[in-house]
Amino acid sequence: MRYFLVLLLSVVLFGDSYDFDEYKFVHAAATEFKKSGNISFDGDKTIITYSEPKYKQIISSDQNISIEGSSGKIYRLKGKALFYTKQYITIMTKIDDFKELKSNRDFDVKKEGGLYTLSFKGEIEDQIPKAQVQTEDSKVISFKLFMKNSDTLEIVKK
């Protein structure tokens, strides 16, 4: 389930639509994985499409999240997976909004130049204690999440 959540973490990142590279470090295996894709936002709907190394599409809409693999089979998340994934998507959306970095009740912010270090509060702190967000010209260009289990997930806009 942890892999599933980390995969879904990469979903919601920055603005209307953009390409990204995702770097996931799994501490237990001492291995880094790279994926590439595109994310788009349309109102309350978020669509993440991985193109490399393998096609996968994640769609978050209303209170539902579905995942479609390269075979075309669609899975709908339920229970804890749905709860945590929705939570991650909400946090990622907030991290993407430069204005939210300055004042948000879900995290404390420490700024050094263009690097913002976020310390999460509440339920999300149990999964993601902190994040670093790199900005340039008042725009988020990348962020890195630090998980409780020492895994990391970094998203870099192309």
XYZ file of C-alpha atoms in Angstrom:
158
model
C 0.000 0.000 0.000
C 2.909 2.347 0.730
C 4.133 2.012 -2.881
C 0.633 2.787 -4.054
C 0.451 5.927 -1.920
C 3.861 7.113 -3.031
C 2.855 6.586 -6.637
C -0.267 8.606 -6.094
C 1.673 11.287 -4.276
C 3.229 12.216 -7.514
C -0.137 13.183 -8.814
C -0.924 16.688 -7.983
C 1.898 19.033 -8.349
C 1.940 22.423 -9.922
C -0.461 24.295 -12.283
C -3.021 23.872 -15.102
C -0.957 21.420 -17.144
C 2.721 20.611 -17.262
C 5.238 17.858 -17.894
C 7.306 16.542 -15.013
C 9.936 14.064 -13.934
C 9.383 12.131 -10.724
C 12.291 10.776 -8.695
C 11.315 8.340 -5.974
C 13.908 7.050 -3.519
C 12.883 3.908 -1.632
C 15.018 3.778 1.494
C 14.358 0.101 2.302
C 15.729 -0.950 -1.103
C 18.276 1.906 -1.375
C 16.998 2.445 -4.931
C 15.812 5.449 -6.927
C 13.145 5.188 -9.620
C 12.387 7.743 -12.324
C 9.080 8.306 -14.076
C 7.985 11.000 -16.500
C 4.557 12.290 -17.311
C 2.061 15.100 -17.476
C -0.400 16.475 -14.977
C -3.438 18.580 -15.756
C -6.090 20.271 -13.668
C -9.636 20.929 -14.800
C -11.693 22.376 -11.955
C -11.911 19.682 -9.280
C -10.522 17.043 -11.620
C -6.827 16.135 -11.681
C -5.352 13.849 -14.327
C -1.833 12.450 -14.033
C -0.572 10.551 -17.037
C 2.732 8.695 -16.792
C 4.340 8.103 -20.167
C 7.686 6.620 -19.079
C 8.767 4.018 -18.245
C 5.227 2.615 -18.425
C 1.856 4.165 -19.257
C -0.473 4.762 -16.325
C -3.211 7.331 -15.798
C -4.549 8.453 -12.430
C -7.772 10.458 -12.337
C -9.024 12.239 -9.243
C -12.516 13.643 -9.557
C -15.029 14.545 -6.864
C -14.569 11.869 -4.183
C -13.270 9.191 -6.578
C -9.818 8.147 -7.758
C -9.290 5.702 -10.580
C -6.127 4.234 -12.054
C -5.877 2.936 -15.602
C -2.907 0.806 -16.631
C -1.493 0.107 -20.072
C -3.843 -2.890 -20.404
C -6.829 -0.539 -20.214
C -8.107 -2.047 -16.979
C -9.429 0.557 -14.535
C -9.138 0.269 -10.749
C -11.099 2.466 -8.343
C -9.581 3.212 -4.966
C -11.548 2.531 -1.795
C -11.075 2.751 1.948
C -7.729 3.875 3.335
C -6.064 4.058 -0.073
C -8.741 6.491 -1.239
C -8.555 8.534 1.986
C -4.771 8.920 1.958
C -4.565 9.547 -1.763
C -7.164 12.325 -1.548
C -5.206 13.793 1.346
C -1.978 13.737 -0.679
C -3.629 15.303 -3.702
C -4.956 18.148 -1.570
C -1.533 18.781 -0.036
C 0.198 18.660 -3.406
C -2.248 21.181 -4.814
C -1.526 23.528 -1.924
C 2.225 23.133 -2.376
C 1.882 24.098 -6.028
C 0.150 27.385 -5.222
C 2.899 29.920 -4.483
C 0.460 32.044 -2.441
C -0.337 29.041 -0.202
C 3.353 28.684 0.682
C 3.238 31.946 2.595
C 0.298 31.184 4.863
C -1.428 27.866 5.271
C -2.891 26.199 8.330
C -1.759 22.723 7.173
C 1.964 23.499 7.480
C 4.547 25.880 8.935
C 6.893 27.565 6.466
C 10.547 28.502 6.699
C 12.015 30.423 3.738
C 15.649 30.676 2.645
C 16.018 32.376 -0.726
C 13.901 30.464 -3.235
C 13.705 27.364 -1.021
C 10.705 26.863 1.244
C 10.808 24.175 3.917
C 7.354 23.044 5.021
C 6.640 21.249 8.297
C 3.247 19.580 8.097
C 0.659 19.562 10.870
C -2.219 17.236 11.702
C -2.972 13.934 9.962
C -0.597 14.455 7.034
C 2.358 14.760 9.433
C 1.944 11.018 10.153
C 2.908 10.260 6.530
C 4.904 13.308 5.378
C 6.691 15.236 8.143
C 8.236 17.819 5.808
C 8.715 19.012 2.255
C 11.036 21.341 0.398
C 9.691 23.531 -2.378
C 12.020 25.265 -4.839
C 10.702 28.445 -6.437
C 11.916 30.802 -9.123
C 10.278 34.121 -10.020
C 7.319 33.386 -7.705
C 6.633 30.018 -9.360
C 7.067 26.518 -7.973
C 9.621 24.657 -10.108
C 10.121 21.522 -7.984
C 9.360 19.987 -4.638
C 10.591 17.096 -2.545
C 8.567 15.209 0.040
C 10.259 13.494 2.963
C 8.288 10.483 4.197
C 8.220 9.112 7.723
C 9.902 5.874 6.524
C 12.872 7.829 5.014
C 11.594 7.495 1.424
C 11.587 10.664 -0.683
C 9.600 11.781 -3.690
C 10.816 14.649 -5.847
C 8.849 16.260 -8.648
C 10.647 18.491 -11.145
C 8.797 20.488 -13.779
C 10.169 20.224 -17.309
